[in-house]
Short mmCIF file of C-alpha atoms and ligand atoms in Angstrom, two decimals:
data_model
loop_
_atom_site.label_atom_id
_atom_site.label_comp_id
_atom_site.label_asym_id
_atom_site.label_seq_id
_atom_site.Cartn_x
_atom_site.Cartn_y
_atom_site.Cartn_z
CA MET A 1 86.03 95.58 94.36
CA ASP A 2 83.24 93.97 96.33
CA ILE A 3 84.73 91.70 99.00
CA SER A 4 82.57 88.70 98.05
CA VAL A 5 83.66 89.10 94.41
CA ALA A 6 87.28 89.27 95.56
CA ARG A 7 86.87 86.14 97.64
CA LYS A 8 85.27 84.26 94.75
CA ARG A 9 88.03 85.28 92.35
CA LEU A 10 90.71 84.29 94.87
CA GLU A 11 89.09 80.92 95.45
CA GLU A 12 88.98 80.33 91.70
CA MET A 13 92.63 81.27 91.44
CA ARG A 14 93.49 78.85 94.24
CA ALA A 15 91.60 76.04 92.49
CA ASP A 16 93.42 76.78 89.21
CA LEU A 17 96.79 76.84 90.97
CA ASP A 18 96.01 73.56 92.73
CA ARG A 19 95.25 72.03 89.34
CA SER A 20 98.50 73.38 87.90
CA ILE A 21 100.45 71.97 90.83
CA SER A 22 98.98 68.49 90.42
CA VAL A 23 99.62 68.59 86.66
CA LEU A 24 103.21 69.71 87.20
CA GLN A 25 103.75 67.13 89.92
CA GLY A 26 102.30 64.47 87.63
CA GLU A 27 104.97 65.16 85.04
CA HIS A 28 108.11 63.21 85.68
CA PRO A 29 110.41 63.90 82.75
CA GLU A 30 113.20 61.97 84.48
CA ALA A 31 111.15 58.78 84.12
CA ARG A 32 111.80 58.90 80.40
CA ALA A 33 115.55 59.22 80.84
CA ASP A 34 116.05 55.48 80.21
CA ASP A 35 115.68 55.65 76.48
CA ALA A 36 116.82 59.23 76.11
CA ALA A 37 119.95 59.82 74.11
CA ASP A 38 120.22 63.31 75.49
CA ALA A 39 120.12 63.15 79.28
CA GLY A 40 121.00 66.85 79.44
CA ALA A 41 117.77 67.79 77.70
CA ILE A 42 115.79 65.69 80.16
CA LEU A 43 117.55 67.32 83.06
CA SER A 44 116.79 70.82 81.85
CA GLU A 45 113.17 69.84 81.33
CA ALA A 46 113.05 68.70 84.95
CA ASP A 47 114.64 71.99 86.01
CA ARG A 48 112.06 73.96 84.05
CA ASN A 49 109.30 71.93 85.61
CA GLU A 50 110.73 72.59 89.07
CA ALA A 51 111.00 76.32 88.36
CA MET A 52 107.38 76.41 87.21
CA LEU A 53 106.25 74.52 90.30
CA GLU A 54 108.09 77.02 92.44
CA SER A 55 106.42 79.97 90.77
CA VAL A 56 102.95 78.36 90.97
CA ARG A 57 103.52 77.59 94.66
CA SER A 58 104.50 81.17 95.43
CA GLN A 59 101.43 82.45 93.54
CA ARG A 60 99.34 80.05 95.60
CA ALA A 61 100.89 81.40 98.81
CA ALA A 62 100.00 84.95 97.72
CA VAL A 63 96.42 83.89 96.99
CA LEU A 64 96.12 82.15 100.36
CA SER A 65 97.40 85.18 102.24
CA ALA A 66 94.96 87.40 100.30
CA LEU A 67 92.13 85.05 101.33
CA ALA A 68 93.33 85.30 104.93
CA ARG A 69 93.17 89.10 104.65
CA VAL A 70 89.61 88.79 103.30
CA GLU A 71 88.72 86.90 106.49
CA THR A 72 90.33 89.47 108.79
CA GLY A 73 88.87 92.44 106.88
CA GLU A 74 92.29 93.73 105.86
CA TYR A 75 91.86 92.83 102.22
CA GLY A 76 92.27 95.75 99.84
CA ASN A 77 94.69 97.62 102.08
CA CYS A 78 98.42 97.67 101.43
CA VAL A 79 100.22 95.38 103.91
CA ASP A 80 103.09 97.86 104.16
CA CYS A 81 101.55 101.36 104.32
CA GLY A 82 97.93 100.39 105.10
CA LYS A 83 96.50 102.62 102.40
CA PRO A 84 93.87 101.20 100.07
CA VAL A 85 95.30 99.42 97.05
CA ALA A 86 94.01 100.91 93.77
CA GLU A 87 90.87 99.22 92.50
CA ALA A 88 92.38 98.68 89.04
CA ARG A 89 95.36 96.93 90.58
CA LEU A 90 93.12 94.55 92.53
CA GLU A 91 91.11 93.90 89.38
CA ALA A 92 94.27 92.87 87.58
CA ARG A 93 95.87 91.11 90.55
CA PRO A 94 93.27 90.12 93.17
CA ASP A 95 96.11 88.68 95.27
CA ALA A 96 98.07 91.96 95.33
CA ALA A 97 99.23 92.63 98.90
CA ARG A 98 100.79 96.02 98.33
CA CYS A 99 100.04 99.29 96.60
CA VAL A 100 102.11 100.02 93.50
CA GLY A 101 104.62 102.18 95.40
CA CYS A 102 105.27 99.68 98.19
CA GLN A 103 105.43 96.80 95.71
CA ALA A 104 108.14 98.61 93.74
CA LYS A 105 110.13 99.15 96.96
CA TRP A 106 109.61 95.49 97.97
CA ASP A 107 110.78 94.24 94.57
CA ARG A 108 113.91 96.39 94.82
CA ARG A 109 114.67 95.05 98.30
CA ARG A 110 114.35 91.46 97.16
CA ARG A 111 116.70 91.84 94.20
ZN1 LIG B 1 101.65 100.75 100.28
#
């Protein structure tokens, strides 16, 4: 993928994630707890919201580090083995930091 296309896509992703974060942060389900008969339902909604925020924030971190690699010229290479990441993978996941093999190993290590 052309590096300027990659940068543009990453910047769009960052803008989208920023919007999602402000939407999620704007939702305060606990504020409605006053008149709620079921406080448990409100709590789980807050938990879900928090979990979503967490996942959006980690996506944003991945996008930011991909943008940093664009700047340093390392974008498109696997951060673990240094080999080029498959074009199709970058098309699907412009923020992908690892080739498929290293990503699978990474995921196993984190579990
Ligand atoms: Zn690799």
